mmCIF file of C-alpha atoms and ligand atoms in Angstrom:
data_model
loop_
_atom_site.group_PDB
_atom_site.id
_atom_site.type_symbol
_atom_site.label_atom_id
_atom_site.label_comp_id
_atom_site.label_asym_id
_atom_site.label_seq_id
_atom_site.Cartn_x
_atom_site.Cartn_y
_atom_site.Cartn_z
ATOM 1 C CA UNK G 990 -2.533 -2.549 -6.162
ATOM 2 C CA UNK G 991 -4.513 0.161 -4.423
ATOM 3 C CA UNK G 992 -3.320 3.653 -3.731
ATOM 4 C CA UNK G 993 -4.754 6.582 -1.806
ATOM 5 C CA UNK G 994 -3.992 9.900 -3.475
ATOM 6 C CA UNK G 995 -4.175 12.921 -1.213
ATOM 7 C CA UNK G 996 -3.971 16.039 -3.348
ATOM 8 C CA UNK G 997 -6.000 19.318 -3.307
ATOM 9 C CA UNK G 998 -5.011 20.459 -6.784
ATOM 10 C CA UNK G 999 -7.624 19.015 -9.037
ATOM 11 C CA UNK G 1000 -5.530 19.261 -12.220
ATOM 12 C CA UNK G 1001 -2.595 17.386 -10.675
ATOM 13 C CA UNK G 1002 -4.974 14.797 -9.048
ATOM 14 C CA UNK G 1003 -6.835 14.080 -12.300
ATOM 15 C CA UNK G 1004 -3.472 13.715 -14.145
ATOM 16 C CA UNK G 1005 -2.071 11.352 -11.637
ATOM 17 C CA UNK G 1006 -5.235 9.359 -11.247
ATOM 18 C CA UNK G 1007 -5.629 8.899 -15.006
ATOM 19 C CA UNK G 1008 -1.927 8.015 -15.460
ATOM 20 C CA UNK G 1009 -1.941 5.430 -12.669
ATOM 21 C CA UNK G 1010 -5.251 3.886 -13.706
ATOM 22 C CA UNK G 1011 -3.775 3.423 -17.117
ATOM 23 C CA UNK G 1012 -1.006 1.449 -15.415
ATOM 24 C CA UNK G 1013 -3.491 -0.792 -13.710
ATOM 25 C CA UNK G 1014 -3.532 0.866 -10.249
ATOM 26 C CA UNK G 1015 -6.818 1.288 -8.316
ATOM 27 C CA UNK G 1016 -6.743 4.896 -7.215
ATOM 28 C CA UNK G 1017 -8.889 6.641 -4.517
ATOM 29 C CA UNK G 1018 -8.551 10.360 -4.461
ATOM 30 C CA UNK G 1019 -9.264 12.706 -1.497
ATOM 31 C CA UNK G 1020 -8.635 16.477 -1.509
ATOM 32 C CA UNK G 1021 -7.816 17.316 2.100
ATOM 33 C CA UNK G 1022 -5.953 15.997 5.099
ATOM 34 C CA UNK G 1023 -9.046 15.216 7.201
ATOM 35 C CA UNK G 1024 -10.542 13.106 4.346
ATOM 36 C CA UNK G 1025 -7.273 11.300 4.003
ATOM 37 C CA UNK G 1026 -7.393 10.207 7.762
ATOM 38 C CA UNK G 1027 -11.006 9.239 7.332
ATOM 39 C CA UNK G 1028 -10.130 7.039 4.298
ATOM 40 C CA UNK G 1029 -7.312 5.417 6.224
ATOM 41 C CA UNK G 1030 -9.577 4.783 9.192
ATOM 42 C CA UNK G 1031 -11.993 2.812 7.004
ATOM 43 C CA UNK G 1032 -9.295 0.271 6.375
ATOM 44 C CA UNK G 1033 -10.299 -3.187 7.383
ATOM 45 C CA UNK G 1034 -10.460 -6.849 6.391
ATOM 46 C CA UNK G 1035 -11.347 -6.336 2.786
ATOM 47 C CA UNK G 1036 -10.092 -2.769 2.292
ATOM 48 C CA UNK G 1037 -6.557 -1.645 2.549
ATOM 49 C CA UNK G 1038 -4.069 0.559 0.786
ATOM 50 C CA UNK G 1039 -0.737 -0.557 -0.589
ATOM 51 C CA UNK G 1040 0.625 2.948 -0.806
ATOM 52 C CA UNK G 1041 -0.187 6.594 -0.161
ATOM 53 C CA UNK G 1042 0.708 9.618 -2.309
ATOM 54 C CA UNK G 1043 0.638 12.622 -0.076
ATOM 55 C CA UNK G 1044 0.693 16.332 -0.928
ATOM 56 C CA UNK G 1045 2.029 18.493 1.887
ATOM 57 C CA UNK G 1046 0.091 21.781 1.420
ATOM 58 C CA UNK G 1047 -3.503 20.621 2.099
ATOM 59 C CA UNK G 1048 -6.750 22.064 3.488
ATOM 60 C CA UNK G 1049 -7.910 21.084 7.024
ATOM 61 C CA UNK G 1050 -4.954 18.933 8.027
ATOM 62 C CA UNK G 1051 -1.641 19.403 6.177
ATOM 63 C CA UNK G 1052 0.371 16.532 4.868
ATOM 64 C CA UNK G 1053 2.855 16.466 7.784
ATOM 65 C CA UNK G 1054 0.005 16.352 10.255
ATOM 66 C CA UNK G 1055 -1.585 13.431 8.429
ATOM 67 C CA UNK G 1056 1.698 11.642 8.285
ATOM 68 C CA UNK G 1057 2.477 12.132 12.043
ATOM 69 C CA UNK G 1058 -1.075 11.132 12.954
ATOM 70 C CA UNK G 1059 -0.996 7.866 11.025
ATOM 71 C CA UNK G 1060 2.522 6.909 12.066
ATOM 72 C CA UNK G 1061 1.519 7.759 15.641
ATOM 73 C CA UNK G 1062 -1.182 5.070 15.323
ATOM 74 C CA UNK G 1063 1.390 2.523 14.111
ATOM 75 C CA UNK G 1064 0.188 2.650 10.536
ATOM 76 C CA UNK G 1065 3.199 1.634 8.390
ATOM 77 C CA UNK G 1066 1.732 2.183 4.943
ATOM 78 C CA UNK G 1067 4.416 3.290 2.419
ATOM 79 C CA UNK G 1068 4.096 7.048 1.921
ATOM 80 C CA UNK G 1069 5.512 8.999 -0.993
ATOM 81 C CA UNK G 1070 5.273 12.751 -0.606
ATOM 82 C CA UNK G 1071 4.376 14.819 -3.589
ATOM 83 C CA UNK G 1072 5.427 18.404 -2.836
ATOM 84 C CA UNK G 1073 6.068 21.798 -4.375
ATOM 85 C CA UNK G 1074 8.127 22.625 -1.315
ATOM 86 C CA UNK G 1075 11.597 21.683 -2.464
ATOM 87 C CA UNK G 1076 13.728 23.120 0.322
ATOM 88 C CA UNK G 1077 16.109 20.720 2.016
ATOM 89 C CA UNK G 1078 14.430 21.491 5.358
ATOM 90 C CA UNK G 1079 10.948 20.502 4.035
ATOM 91 C CA UNK G 1080 12.258 17.232 2.643
ATOM 92 C CA UNK G 1081 14.127 16.394 5.861
ATOM 93 C CA UNK G 1082 10.959 17.176 7.838
ATOM 94 C CA UNK G 1083 8.894 14.935 5.569
ATOM 95 C CA UNK G 1084 11.197 12.034 5.763
ATOM 96 C CA UNK G 1085 11.707 12.450 9.557
ATOM 97 C CA UNK G 1086 7.874 12.428 10.014
ATOM 98 C CA UNK G 1087 7.809 8.956 8.507
ATOM 99 C CA UNK G 1088 7.673 9.402 4.661
ATOM 100 C CA UNK G 1089 9.473 6.774 2.632
ATOM 101 C CA UNK G 1090 10.281 8.890 -0.413
ATOM 102 C CA UNK G 1091 9.333 12.217 -1.991
ATOM 103 C CA UNK G 1092 8.939 13.745 -5.421
ATOM 104 C CA UNK G 1093 9.136 17.484 -6.159
ATOM 105 C CA UNK G 1094 6.469 18.959 -8.378
ATOM 106 C CA UNK G 1095 6.304 19.107 -11.266
ATOM 107 C CA UNK G 1096 7.192 15.465 -11.624
ATOM 108 C CA UNK G 1097 7.169 12.948 -14.414
ATOM 109 C CA UNK G 1098 4.524 10.197 -14.227
ATOM 110 C CA UNK G 1099 7.024 7.577 -15.280
ATOM 111 C CA UNK G 1100 9.305 8.534 -12.425
ATOM 112 C CA UNK G 1101 6.348 8.475 -10.028
ATOM 113 C CA UNK G 1102 5.467 4.926 -11.119
ATOM 114 C CA UNK G 1103 9.089 3.749 -10.802
ATOM 115 C CA UNK G 1104 9.283 5.127 -7.235
ATOM 116 C CA UNK G 1105 5.980 3.571 -6.269
ATOM 117 C CA UNK G 1106 7.167 0.136 -7.509
ATOM 118 C CA UNK G 1107 10.402 0.608 -5.577
ATOM 119 C CA UNK G 1108 8.461 1.254 -2.360
ATOM 120 C CA UNK G 1109 6.406 -1.772 -2.874
ATOM 121 C CA UNK G 1110 9.437 -3.946 -3.552
ATOM 122 C CA UNK G 1111 11.011 -2.614 -0.318
ATOM 123 C CA UNK G 1112 7.881 -3.328 1.662
ATOM 124 C CA UNK G 1113 7.762 -6.888 0.265
ATOM 125 C CA UNK G 1114 11.417 -7.351 1.106
ATOM 126 C CA UNK G 1115 12.370 -8.008 -2.526
ATOM 127 C CA UNK G 1116 15.364 -6.455 -4.263
ATOM 128 C CA UNK G 1117 14.667 -7.986 -7.639
ATOM 129 C CA UNK G 1118 12.430 -6.044 -9.973
ATOM 130 C CA UNK G 1119 10.696 -9.214 -11.262
ATOM 131 C CA UNK G 1120 8.123 -11.163 -9.267
ATOM 132 C CA UNK G 1121 8.474 -14.925 -9.788
ATOM 133 C CA UNK G 1122 6.190 -17.783 -8.770
ATOM 134 C CA UNK G 1123 6.810 -21.219 -10.291
ATOM 135 C CA UNK G 1124 6.949 -20.858 -14.032
ATOM 136 C CA UNK G 1125 5.343 -17.406 -13.852
ATOM 137 C CA UNK G 1126 7.309 -14.119 -14.039
ATOM 138 C CA UNK G 1127 5.641 -10.762 -13.669
ATOM 139 C CA UNK G 1128 7.343 -7.433 -14.320
ATOM 140 C CA UNK G 1129 5.562 -4.631 -12.467
ATOM 141 C CA UNK G 1130 7.278 -1.994 -14.547
ATOM 142 C CA UNK G 1131 6.563 -3.220 -18.048
ATOM 143 C CA UNK G 1132 3.508 -5.344 -17.132
ATOM 144 C CA UNK G 1133 5.125 -8.170 -19.011
ATOM 145 C CA UNK G 1134 4.026 -11.618 -17.834
ATOM 146 C CA UNK G 1135 5.764 -14.810 -18.904
ATOM 147 C CA UNK G 1136 4.897 -18.478 -18.474
ATOM 148 C CA UNK G 1137 7.988 -20.595 -18.702
ATOM 149 C CA UNK G 1138 9.801 -17.783 -20.387
ATOM 150 C CA UNK G 1139 7.029 -17.187 -23.002
ATOM 151 C CA UNK G 1140 5.257 -13.831 -22.941
ATOM 152 C CA UNK G 1141 1.509 -13.987 -22.227
ATOM 153 C CA UNK G 1142 -0.793 -11.052 -23.004
ATOM 154 C CA UNK G 1143 -3.019 -10.018 -20.179
ATOM 155 C CA UNK G 1144 -5.616 -7.212 -19.931
ATOM 156 C CA UNK G 1145 -5.007 -4.456 -17.308
ATOM 157 C CA UNK G 1146 -7.529 -6.101 -14.954
ATOM 158 C CA UNK G 1147 -6.186 -9.560 -15.347
ATOM 159 C CA UNK G 1148 -2.701 -8.086 -14.572
ATOM 160 C CA UNK G 1149 -3.965 -6.377 -11.504
ATOM 161 C CA UNK G 1150 -5.622 -9.530 -10.268
ATOM 162 C CA UNK G 1151 -2.517 -11.651 -10.869
ATOM 163 C CA UNK G 1152 -0.260 -9.006 -9.202
ATOM 164 C CA UNK G 1153 -2.530 -8.994 -6.124
ATOM 165 C CA UNK G 1154 -2.293 -12.763 -5.828
ATOM 166 C CA UNK G 1155 1.471 -12.753 -6.321
ATOM 167 C CA UNK G 1156 1.957 -10.068 -3.724
ATOM 168 C CA UNK G 1157 0.748 -12.488 -1.012
ATOM 169 C CA UNK G 1158 1.669 -15.952 -2.246
ATOM 170 C CA UNK G 1159 0.560 -18.035 0.741
ATOM 171 C CA UNK G 1160 -2.604 -16.073 1.538
ATOM 172 C CA UNK G 1161 -6.217 -16.792 0.620
ATOM 173 C CA UNK G 1162 -7.712 -13.552 -0.781
ATOM 174 C CA UNK G 1163 -11.519 -13.083 -0.774
ATOM 175 C CA UNK G 1164 -13.423 -11.829 -3.776
ATOM 176 C CA UNK G 1165 -13.856 -8.474 -1.951
ATOM 177 C CA UNK G 1166 -10.093 -8.235 -1.296
ATOM 178 C CA UNK G 1167 -9.353 -8.907 -4.897
ATOM 179 C CA UNK G 1168 -11.884 -6.433 -6.143
ATOM 180 C CA UNK G 1169 -10.440 -3.683 -4.031
ATOM 181 C CA UNK G 1170 -7.003 -4.182 -5.655
ATOM 182 C CA UNK G 1171 -8.664 -3.776 -9.114
ATOM 183 C CA UNK G 1172 -11.052 -0.987 -8.709
ATOM 184 C CA UNK G 1173 -10.869 2.547 -7.235
ATOM 185 C CA UNK G 1174 -13.779 4.593 -5.927
ATOM 186 C CA UNK G 1175 -16.429 5.277 -8.525
ATOM 187 C CA UNK G 1176 -15.311 2.514 -10.929
ATOM 188 C CA UNK G 1177 -18.105 0.201 -11.894
ATOM 189 C CA UNK G 1178 -17.806 -3.378 -10.650
ATOM 190 C CA UNK G 1179 -19.869 -6.041 -12.400
ATOM 191 C CA UNK G 1180 -21.366 -8.795 -10.182
ATOM 192 C CA UNK G 1181 -19.106 -11.605 -11.202
ATOM 193 C CA UNK G 1182 -15.985 -9.838 -12.527
ATOM 194 C CA UNK G 1183 -13.471 -11.576 -10.186
ATOM 195 C CA UNK G 1184 -14.696 -15.038 -11.432
ATOM 196 C CA UNK G 1185 -14.481 -13.823 -15.030
ATOM 197 C CA UNK G 1186 -10.830 -12.677 -14.681
ATOM 198 C CA UNK G 1187 -9.873 -15.797 -12.694
ATOM 199 C CA UNK G 1188 -11.287 -17.825 -15.523
ATOM 200 C CA UNK G 1189 -9.271 -15.841 -18.087
ATOM 201 C CA UNK G 1190 -6.059 -16.190 -16.071
ATOM 202 C CA UNK G 1191 -6.542 -19.939 -15.686
ATOM 203 C CA UNK G 1192 -7.029 -20.140 -19.449
ATOM 204 C CA UNK G 1193 -3.879 -18.172 -20.194
ATOM 205 C CA UNK G 1194 -1.615 -19.445 -17.402
ATOM 206 C CA UNK G 1195 -2.844 -22.941 -16.757
ATOM 207 C CA UNK G 1196 -5.780 -24.313 -14.771
ATOM 208 C CA UNK G 1197 -3.589 -25.223 -11.775
ATOM 209 C CA UNK G 1198 -2.339 -21.732 -11.039
ATOM 210 C CA UNK G 1199 -5.162 -20.388 -8.946
ATOM 211 C CA UNK G 1200 -7.104 -22.513 -6.479
ATOM 212 C CA UNK G 1201 -10.494 -21.935 -5.043
ATOM 213 C CA UNK G 1202 -10.761 -22.224 -1.321
ATOM 214 C CA UNK G 1203 -14.368 -22.874 -0.806
ATOM 215 C CA UNK G 1204 -16.253 -20.088 0.912
ATOM 216 C CA UNK G 1205 -13.107 -18.104 1.491
ATOM 217 C CA UNK G 1206 -11.645 -17.004 -1.817
ATOM 218 C CA UNK G 1207 -8.634 -17.695 -4.013
ATOM 219 C CA UNK G 1208 -4.977 -18.570 -3.509
ATOM 220 C CA UNK G 1209 -2.016 -19.357 -5.701
ATOM 221 C CA UNK G 1210 -1.013 -22.975 -5.982
ATOM 222 C CA UNK G 1211 2.260 -23.533 -4.103
ATOM 223 C CA UNK G 1212 3.580 -26.450 -6.078
ATOM 224 C CA UNK G 1213 3.723 -25.354 -9.634
HETATM 225 CA CA1 CA B 584 -1.423 21.340 -2.254
#
């Protein structure tokens, strides 16, 4: 899953980015409100964000301006506000401007991760914490994957790839779409990494799980 982190405090940004990358998130970081809107404007066929973490006190355009601008354009990306402003009035303003949730600084990275997962569940219309597809169960919180009830060990990248496919069960995802769920800006991507990870997933979860759609990309088998 790919997240846009908008935060001008370098220490906080580095901490959040490191923590989330360790959890398998692809994280793009920008340090001001104008850059946030630029990053969101780049979104297209093979580049999209699953979630945005938004600081309120930002250079150029503040967090509320960013939020109002993107909601005004009909952009429904889940937004979690990270703020040092903890007055009730500020929280109400943020939520009324279109935020989905907020966390007051200083926050705990585990709580941040749990709230992010809750937002993604809500967006996907799921209430259950586990994602299921045929014999496969994936737990976004613990990163545990099971095949017919038996735990299967996956690397962080393999997990990210499987999670991206499970998030859109009927869809065909291109190599570029899968890559952008696995790598944030500045992370090195090898030339055939998606193929390598698909191969590994098929080995661990069965050859029938992921199908090639020639010239288009990959999709999950429906009838498992
Ligand atoms: Ca700030």
